PDB file of C-alpha atoms in Angstrom:
ATOM      1  CA  MET A 181     -22.871 -35.707 -16.043  1.00 57.00           C
ATOM      2  CA  SER A 182     -20.868 -38.727 -14.820  1.00 59.00           C
ATOM      3  CA  HIS A 183     -18.756 -38.527 -11.688  1.00 63.00           C
ATOM      4  CA  THR A 184     -15.581 -38.907 -13.808  1.00 66.00           C
ATOM      5  CA  SER A 185     -16.434 -36.074 -16.215  1.00 73.00           C
ATOM      6  CA  SER A 186     -17.520 -33.753 -13.385  1.00 79.00           C
ATOM      7  CA  ALA A 187     -14.211 -34.457 -11.589  1.00 77.00           C
ATOM      8  CA  ALA A 188     -12.335 -33.675 -14.843  1.00 78.00           C
ATOM      9  CA  THR A 189     -14.287 -30.404 -15.179  1.00 84.00           C
ATOM     10  CA  GLY A 190     -13.350 -29.523 -11.597  1.00 82.00           C
ATOM     11  CA  VAL A 191      -9.665 -30.175 -12.297  1.00 86.00           C
ATOM     12  CA  ARG A 192      -9.806 -28.046 -15.483  1.00 86.00           C
ATOM     13  CA  GLN A 193     -11.536 -25.225 -13.596  1.00 86.00           C
ATOM     14  CA  ALA A 194      -8.917 -25.343 -10.814  1.00 87.00           C
ATOM     15  CA  GLN A 195      -6.112 -25.299 -13.414  1.00 90.00           C
ATOM     16  CA  LYS A 196      -7.726 -22.332 -15.176  1.00 89.00           C
ATOM     17  CA  LEU A 197      -7.946 -20.360 -11.896  1.00 92.00           C
ATOM     18  CA  LYS A 198      -4.345 -21.277 -11.100  1.00 94.00           C
ATOM     19  CA  THR A 199      -3.158 -19.960 -14.500  1.00 95.00           C
ATOM     20  CA  ARG A 200      -5.225 -16.779 -14.089  1.00 96.00           C
ATOM     21  CA  GLN A 201      -3.662 -16.162 -10.666  1.00 97.00           C
ATOM     22  CA  ALA A 202      -0.180 -16.882 -12.063  1.00 97.00           C
ATOM     23  CA  LEU A 203      -0.755 -14.244 -14.788  1.00 98.00           C
ATOM     24  CA  LEU A 204      -1.886 -11.695 -12.158  1.00 98.00           C
ATOM     25  CA  ASP A 205       1.124 -12.462  -9.931  1.00 98.00           C
ATOM     26  CA  ALA A 206       3.573 -12.245 -12.853  1.00 98.00           C
ATOM     27  CA  ALA A 207       2.075  -8.939 -14.027  1.00 98.00           C
ATOM     28  CA  LEU A 208       2.278  -7.497 -10.505  1.00 97.00           C
ATOM     29  CA  ALA A 209       5.956  -8.472 -10.248  1.00 97.00           C
ATOM     30  CA  LEU A 210       6.712  -6.890 -13.658  1.00 97.00           C
ATOM     31  CA  LEU A 211       4.810  -3.738 -12.642  1.00 97.00           C
ATOM     32  CA  GLU A 212       7.257  -3.131  -9.780  1.00 93.00           C
ATOM     33  CA  GLU A 213       9.569  -1.629 -12.425  1.00 91.00           C
ATOM     34  CA  GLN A 214       7.188  -0.176 -15.025  1.00 94.00           C
ATOM     35  CA  SER A 215       3.729   1.249 -15.612  1.00 96.00           C
ATOM     36  CA  LEU A 216       0.782  -0.768 -16.899  1.00 97.00           C
ATOM     37  CA  SER A 217       0.662   1.175 -20.188  1.00 96.00           C
ATOM     38  CA  SER A 218       4.145  -0.130 -21.061  1.00 96.00           C
ATOM     39  CA  LEU A 219       3.446  -3.756 -20.038  1.00 96.00           C
ATOM     40  CA  GLY A 220       3.208  -6.229 -22.924  1.00 95.00           C
ATOM     41  CA  LEU A 221       1.088  -9.363 -22.601  1.00 94.00           C
ATOM     42  CA  ARG A 222       3.946 -11.427 -24.118  1.00 96.00           C
ATOM     43  CA  GLU A 223       6.138 -10.356 -21.186  1.00 96.00           C
ATOM     44  CA  VAL A 224       3.487 -11.651 -18.795  1.00 97.00           C
ATOM     45  CA  THR A 225       2.872 -14.961 -20.577  1.00 97.00           C
ATOM     46  CA  ARG A 226       6.636 -15.530 -20.932  1.00 97.00           C
ATOM     47  CA  ALA A 227       7.030 -15.078 -17.156  1.00 97.00           C
ATOM     48  CA  VAL A 228       4.303 -17.680 -16.525  1.00 97.00           C
ATOM     49  CA  GLY A 229       5.501 -20.051 -19.260  1.00 96.00           C
ATOM     50  CA  VAL A 230       2.269 -20.147 -21.280  1.00 95.00           C
ATOM     51  CA  ALA A 231       1.562 -19.279 -24.933  1.00 95.00           C
ATOM     52  CA  PRO A 232       0.417 -15.679 -25.611  1.00 95.00           C
ATOM     53  CA  THR A 233      -2.920 -17.051 -26.895  1.00 95.00           C
ATOM     54  CA  ALA A 234      -3.555 -18.499 -23.400  1.00 94.00           C
ATOM     55  CA  PHE A 235      -3.725 -14.931 -22.042  1.00 96.00           C
ATOM     56  CA  TYR A 236      -7.032 -14.335 -23.860  1.00 96.00           C
ATOM     57  CA  ARG A 237      -8.729 -17.209 -22.049  1.00 94.00           C
ATOM     58  CA  HIS A 238      -8.496 -15.091 -18.905  1.00 95.00           C
ATOM     59  CA  PHE A 239      -8.320 -11.399 -19.901  1.00 97.00           C
ATOM     60  CA  ARG A 240      -9.363  -9.327 -22.918  1.00 96.00           C
ATOM     61  CA  ASP A 241      -6.156  -7.246 -22.767  1.00 97.00           C
ATOM     62  CA  THR A 242      -3.649  -5.839 -20.260  1.00 96.00           C
ATOM     63  CA  ALA A 243      -6.180  -3.148 -19.204  1.00 97.00           C
ATOM     64  CA  ASP A 244      -8.621  -5.928 -18.244  1.00 97.00           C
ATOM     65  CA  LEU A 245      -5.825  -7.616 -16.267  1.00 98.00           C
ATOM     66  CA  GLY A 246      -5.121  -4.243 -14.580  1.00 98.00           C
ATOM     67  CA  VAL A 247      -8.773  -3.932 -13.500  1.00 98.00           C
ATOM     68  CA  ALA A 248      -8.536  -7.452 -11.987  1.00 98.00           C
ATOM     69  CA  LEU A 249      -5.420  -6.309 -10.074  1.00 97.00           C
ATOM     70  CA  VAL A 250      -7.352  -3.309  -8.717  1.00 97.00           C
ATOM     71  CA  GLU A 251     -10.066  -5.685  -7.430  1.00 96.00           C
ATOM     72  CA  GLU A 252      -7.400  -7.931  -5.908  1.00 94.00           C
ATOM     73  CA  ALA A 253      -5.615  -4.981  -4.256  1.00 94.00           C
ATOM     74  CA  LEU A 254      -8.640  -3.100  -2.891  1.00 94.00           C
ATOM     75  CA  GLY A 255     -11.658  -5.428  -2.960  1.00 90.00           C
ATOM     76  CA  SER A 256     -10.850  -7.243   0.268  1.00 85.00           C
ATOM     77  CA  LEU A 257     -10.434  -3.989   2.220  1.00 88.00           C
ATOM     78  CA  HIS A 258     -14.122  -3.074   2.136  1.00 85.00           C
ATOM     79  CA  GLY A 259     -15.510  -2.905   5.637  1.00 81.00           C
ATOM     80  CA  THR A 260     -12.061  -2.703   7.267  1.00 84.00           C
ATOM     81  CA  ILE A 261     -11.565   1.050   6.999  1.00 81.00           C
ATOM     82  CA  GLY A 262     -15.124   1.841   8.079  1.00 77.00           C
ATOM     83  CA  THR A 263     -14.663  -0.492  11.065  1.00 79.00           C
ATOM     84  CA  ALA A 264     -11.353   1.146  12.089  1.00 81.00           C
ATOM     85  CA  LEU A 265     -13.080   4.527  12.135  1.00 80.00           C
ATOM     86  CA  ALA A 266     -16.333   3.337  13.698  1.00 74.00           C
ATOM     87  CA  ASP A 267     -14.855   1.379  16.629  1.00 68.00           C
ATOM     88  CA  GLU A 268     -15.123   2.770  20.120  1.00 69.00           C
ATOM     89  CA  GLY A 269     -12.545   5.244  21.358  1.00 74.00           C
ATOM     90  CA  ASP A 270     -11.695   8.895  20.886  1.00 84.00           C
ATOM     91  CA  ALA A 271     -10.409  10.574  17.704  1.00 86.00           C
ATOM     92  CA  ALA A 272      -6.758   9.812  18.594  1.00 89.00           C
ATOM     93  CA  ALA A 273      -7.509   6.081  18.964  1.00 89.00           C
ATOM     94  CA  ARG A 274      -9.381   6.035  15.630  1.00 89.00           C
ATOM     95  CA  ILE A 275      -6.470   7.826  13.930  1.00 92.00           C
ATOM     96  CA  ASP A 276      -3.979   5.329  15.385  1.00 92.00           C
ATOM     97  CA  ARG A 277      -6.086   2.407  14.121  1.00 91.00           C
ATOM     98  CA  THR A 278      -6.404   3.947  10.653  1.00 91.00           C
ATOM     99  CA  VAL A 279      -2.665   4.641  10.294  1.00 94.00           C
ATOM    100  CA  GLY A 280      -1.920   1.152  11.658  1.00 93.00           C
ATOM    101  CA  LEU A 281      -4.218  -0.363   9.040  1.00 92.00           C
ATOM    102  CA  ILE A 282      -2.409   1.502   6.232  1.00 94.00           C
ATOM    103  CA  ALA A 283       1.029   0.515   7.580  1.00 94.00           C
ATOM    104  CA  ASP A 284      -0.055  -3.164   7.769  1.00 94.00           C
ATOM    105  CA  LEU A 285      -1.265  -3.052   4.186  1.00 93.00           C
ATOM    106  CA  VAL A 286       2.012  -1.530   2.967  1.00 94.00           C
ATOM    107  CA  ARG A 287       4.014  -4.136   4.896  1.00 94.00           C
ATOM    108  CA  THR A 288       1.982  -7.146   3.690  1.00 94.00           C
ATOM    109  CA  HIS A 289       1.122  -6.044   0.106  1.00 94.00           C
ATOM    110  CA  PRO A 290       3.766  -3.526  -1.046  1.00 94.00           C
ATOM    111  CA  ALA A 291       3.474  -4.443  -4.750  1.00 96.00           C
ATOM    112  CA  HIS A 292      -0.314  -3.944  -4.715  1.00 96.00           C
ATOM    113  CA  VAL A 293       0.042  -0.576  -2.948  1.00 95.00           C
ATOM    114  CA  ARG A 294       2.701   0.557  -5.437  1.00 95.00           C
ATOM    115  CA  PHE A 295       0.462  -0.502  -8.346  1.00 97.00           C
ATOM    116  CA  ILE A 296      -2.521   1.501  -7.013  1.00 96.00           C
ATOM    117  CA  ALA A 297      -0.409   4.576  -6.192  1.00 94.00           C
ATOM    118  CA  ARG A 298       1.172   4.555  -9.670  1.00 94.00           C
ATOM    119  CA  GLU A 299      -1.921   3.729 -11.735  1.00 96.00           C
ATOM    120  CA  ARG A 300      -4.369   5.989  -9.903  1.00 95.00           C
ATOM    121  CA  HIS A 301      -3.359   8.755 -12.318  1.00 95.00           C
ATOM    122  CA  GLY A 302      -1.788   6.441 -14.912  1.00 93.00           C
ATOM    123  CA  GLY A 303      -2.358   6.185 -18.638  1.00 94.00           C
ATOM    124  CA  VAL A 304      -4.831   3.261 -18.681  1.00 97.00           C
ATOM    125  CA  GLN A 305      -8.354   4.671 -18.454  1.00 97.00           C
ATOM    126  CA  PRO A 306     -10.312   1.532 -17.373  1.00 98.00           C
ATOM    127  CA  VAL A 307      -7.817   1.011 -14.535  1.00 98.00           C
ATOM    128  CA  ARG A 308      -7.989   4.678 -13.466  1.00 97.00           C
ATOM    129  CA  GLU A 309     -11.790   4.378 -13.447  1.00 98.00           C
ATOM    130  CA  ALA A 310     -11.716   1.099 -11.476  1.00 98.00           C
ATOM    131  CA  ILE A 311      -9.456   2.682  -8.832  1.00 97.00           C
ATOM    132  CA  GLY A 312     -11.701   5.770  -8.724  1.00 97.00           C
ATOM    133  CA  THR A 313     -14.791   3.568  -8.229  1.00 97.00           C
ATOM    134  CA  GLN A 314     -13.151   1.620  -5.389  1.00 96.00           C
ATOM    135  CA  LEU A 315     -11.992   4.822  -3.653  1.00 96.00           C
ATOM    136  CA  ARG A 316     -15.506   6.317  -3.956  1.00 96.00           C
ATOM    137  CA  LEU A 317     -16.921   3.164  -2.330  1.00 95.00           C
ATOM    138  CA  PHE A 318     -14.392   3.553   0.503  1.00 93.00           C
ATOM    139  CA  ALA A 319     -15.419   7.208   0.895  1.00 95.00           C
ATOM    140  CA  GLN A 320     -19.076   6.148   1.193  1.00 95.00           C
ATOM    141  CA  GLU A 321     -18.146   3.591   3.895  1.00 93.00           C
ATOM    142  CA  VAL A 322     -16.097   6.188   5.778  1.00 93.00           C
ATOM    143  CA  ALA A 323     -18.927   8.751   5.491  1.00 94.00           C
ATOM    144  CA  ALA A 324     -21.363   6.168   6.938  1.00 93.00           C
ATOM    145  CA  ALA A 325     -18.948   5.553   9.849  1.00 91.00           C
ATOM    146  CA  PHE A 326     -18.607   9.314  10.437  1.00 92.00           C
ATOM    147  CA  ALA A 327     -22.402   9.775  10.338  1.00 93.00           C
ATOM    148  CA  ARG A 328     -22.709   7.578  13.458  1.00 90.00           C
ATOM    149  CA  GLN A 329     -20.258   9.723  15.449  1.00 90.00           C
ATOM    150  CA  PRO A 330     -21.486  12.530  17.753  1.00 90.00           C
ATOM    151  CA  GLU A 331     -19.030  14.982  16.116  1.00 90.00           C
ATOM    152  CA  SER A 332     -21.141  14.777  12.938  1.00 93.00           C
ATOM    153  CA  LYS A 333     -24.294  16.261  14.494  1.00 93.00           C
ATOM    154  CA  GLY A 334     -25.728  18.819  12.098  1.00 96.00           C
ATOM    155  CA  TRP A 335     -23.500  17.812   9.149  1.00 97.00           C
ATOM    156  CA  SER A 336     -25.052  17.404   5.702  1.00 97.00           C
ATOM    157  CA  GLU A 337     -24.560  14.160   3.751  1.00 97.00           C
ATOM    158  CA  GLU A 338     -22.602  16.132   1.139  1.00 97.00           C
ATOM    159  CA  ASP A 339     -20.167  17.513   3.738  1.00 97.00           C
ATOM    160  CA  LEU A 340     -19.691  14.094   5.362  1.00 97.00           C
ATOM    161  CA  LEU A 341     -18.825  12.640   1.948  1.00 97.00           C
ATOM    162  CA  MET A 342     -16.390  15.512   1.326  1.00 97.00           C
ATOM    163  CA  LEU A 343     -14.677  14.817   4.692  1.00 96.00           C
ATOM    164  CA  ALA A 344     -14.609  11.068   3.944  1.00 95.00           C
ATOM    165  CA  GLY A 345     -13.039  11.749   0.523  1.00 96.00           C
ATOM    166  CA  LEU A 346     -10.351  13.796   2.271  1.00 95.00           C
ATOM    167  CA  TYR A 347      -9.627  10.843   4.598  1.00 94.00           C
ATOM    168  CA  VAL A 348      -9.438   8.360   1.713  1.00 94.00           C
ATOM    169  CA  ASP A 349      -7.130  10.647  -0.288  1.00 95.00           C
ATOM    170  CA  HIS A 350      -4.960  10.988   2.802  1.00 95.00           C
ATOM    171  CA  MET A 351      -4.827   7.184   3.210  1.00 94.00           C
ATOM    172  CA  VAL A 352      -3.548   6.753  -0.354  1.00 94.00           C
ATOM    173  CA  MET A 353      -0.975   9.522   0.219  1.00 95.00           C
ATOM    174  CA  ALA A 354       0.141   8.003   3.541  1.00 96.00           C
ATOM    175  CA  ALA A 355       0.456   4.549   1.927  1.00 95.00           C
ATOM    176  CA  SER A 356       2.686   6.035  -0.804  1.00 95.00           C
ATOM    177  CA  ALA A 357       4.843   7.827   1.784  1.00 96.00           C
ATOM    178  CA  LEU A 358       5.223   4.635   3.862  1.00 96.00           C
ATOM    179  CA  LEU A 359       6.119   2.700   0.722  1.00 94.00           C
ATOM    180  CA  GLU A 360       8.933   5.123  -0.094  1.00 93.00           C
ATOM    181  CA  ALA A 361      10.186   5.381   3.511  1.00 92.00           C
ATOM    182  CA  GLU A 362      13.538   3.720   4.168  1.00 80.00           C
ATOM    183  CA  GLY A 363      15.418   2.949   7.355  1.00 76.00           C
ATOM    184  CA  GLY A 364      13.982   4.979  10.219  1.00 80.00           C
ATOM    185  CA  GLY A 365      11.751   6.877   7.813  1.00 92.00           C
ATOM    186  CA  GLU A 366       8.760   4.621   8.394  1.00 92.00           C
ATOM    187  CA  GLU A 367       8.069   5.893  11.912  1.00 93.00           C
ATOM    188  CA  ARG A 368       8.422   9.492  10.670  1.00 94.00           C
ATOM    189  CA  ALA A 369       5.932   8.779   7.859  1.00 95.00           C
ATOM    190  CA  ARG A 370       3.490   7.195  10.344  1.00 95.00           C
ATOM    191  CA  ASP A 371       3.853  10.170  12.692  1.00 96.00           C
ATOM    192  CA  THR A 372       3.249  12.652   9.844  1.00 96.00           C
ATOM    193  CA  ALA A 373       0.163  10.691   8.755  1.00 96.00           C
ATOM    194  CA  ARG A 374      -1.209  10.754  12.313  1.00 96.00           C
ATOM    195  CA  ARG A 375      -0.558  14.497  12.703  1.00 97.00           C
ATOM    196  CA  GLN A 376      -2.196  15.285   9.355  1.00 96.00           C
ATOM    197  CA  LEU A 377      -5.306  13.300  10.313  1.00 94.00           C
ATOM    198  CA  ARG A 378      -5.344  15.077  13.696  1.00 95.00           C
ATOM    199  CA  LEU A 379      -5.314  18.409  11.868  1.00 95.00           C
ATOM    200  CA  VAL A 380      -8.288  17.264   9.767  1.00 94.00           C
ATOM    201  CA  SER A 381     -10.075  16.106  12.966  1.00 92.00           C
ATOM    202  CA  LEU A 382      -9.540  19.501  14.612  1.00 93.00           C
ATOM    203  CA  GLY A 383     -10.886  21.260  11.522  1.00 93.00           C
ATOM    204  CA  ARG A 384     -13.894  18.927  11.598  1.00 93.00           C
ATOM    205  CA  LEU A 385     -14.819  20.075  15.120  1.00 92.00           C
ATOM    206  CA  HIS A 386     -15.032  23.709  13.917  1.00 94.00           C
ATOM    207  CA  TRP A 387     -16.587  23.177  10.464  1.00 95.00           C
ATOM    208  CA  LEU A 388     -20.068  24.303  11.526  1.00 94.00           C
ATOM    209  CA  ASP A 389     -18.854  27.300  13.573  1.00 89.00           C
TER     210      ASP A 389
END
């Protein structure tokens, strides 16, 4: 391949990625006001200024686009939650870090958080399944972090995964509450999230009694 044609291919590839990202961004903005099952691909392509046929160069349908949004929203978080829970410090410090992580995510990516909270039990099956898969992966990471803590001595793998699932469910719930909080409500939502996790931590200490 000549230098000129390889440069042209590079430009085309960059343009294709740019259009794909523009479609994802436009869909996310439209999903602030509606659910994925009611989103039409013409709405999305109109917002980007491309022909409806251009949509199919990037996604099979709106469900496929929704799965890509799930990856975009949750994919980059892998490792972060496990690290927040695995770092040194007592249970209170770990809880503070976890709630801080959720609050940061809500502040920096509110549209992504709203999309996940709404579509987790939404009407588009591939998207529900993609969210479920990501949350299970998070639970496995959290369980691995818990397994390294002295409080987990004597726990079975199954029970650690159950506890981790409880934490992950709580994180999604806390993110939704923070998203809906207005005015001074954010600090209240953070405080409630911390207290709920503390309650879970106290229960954890007595699970094997």
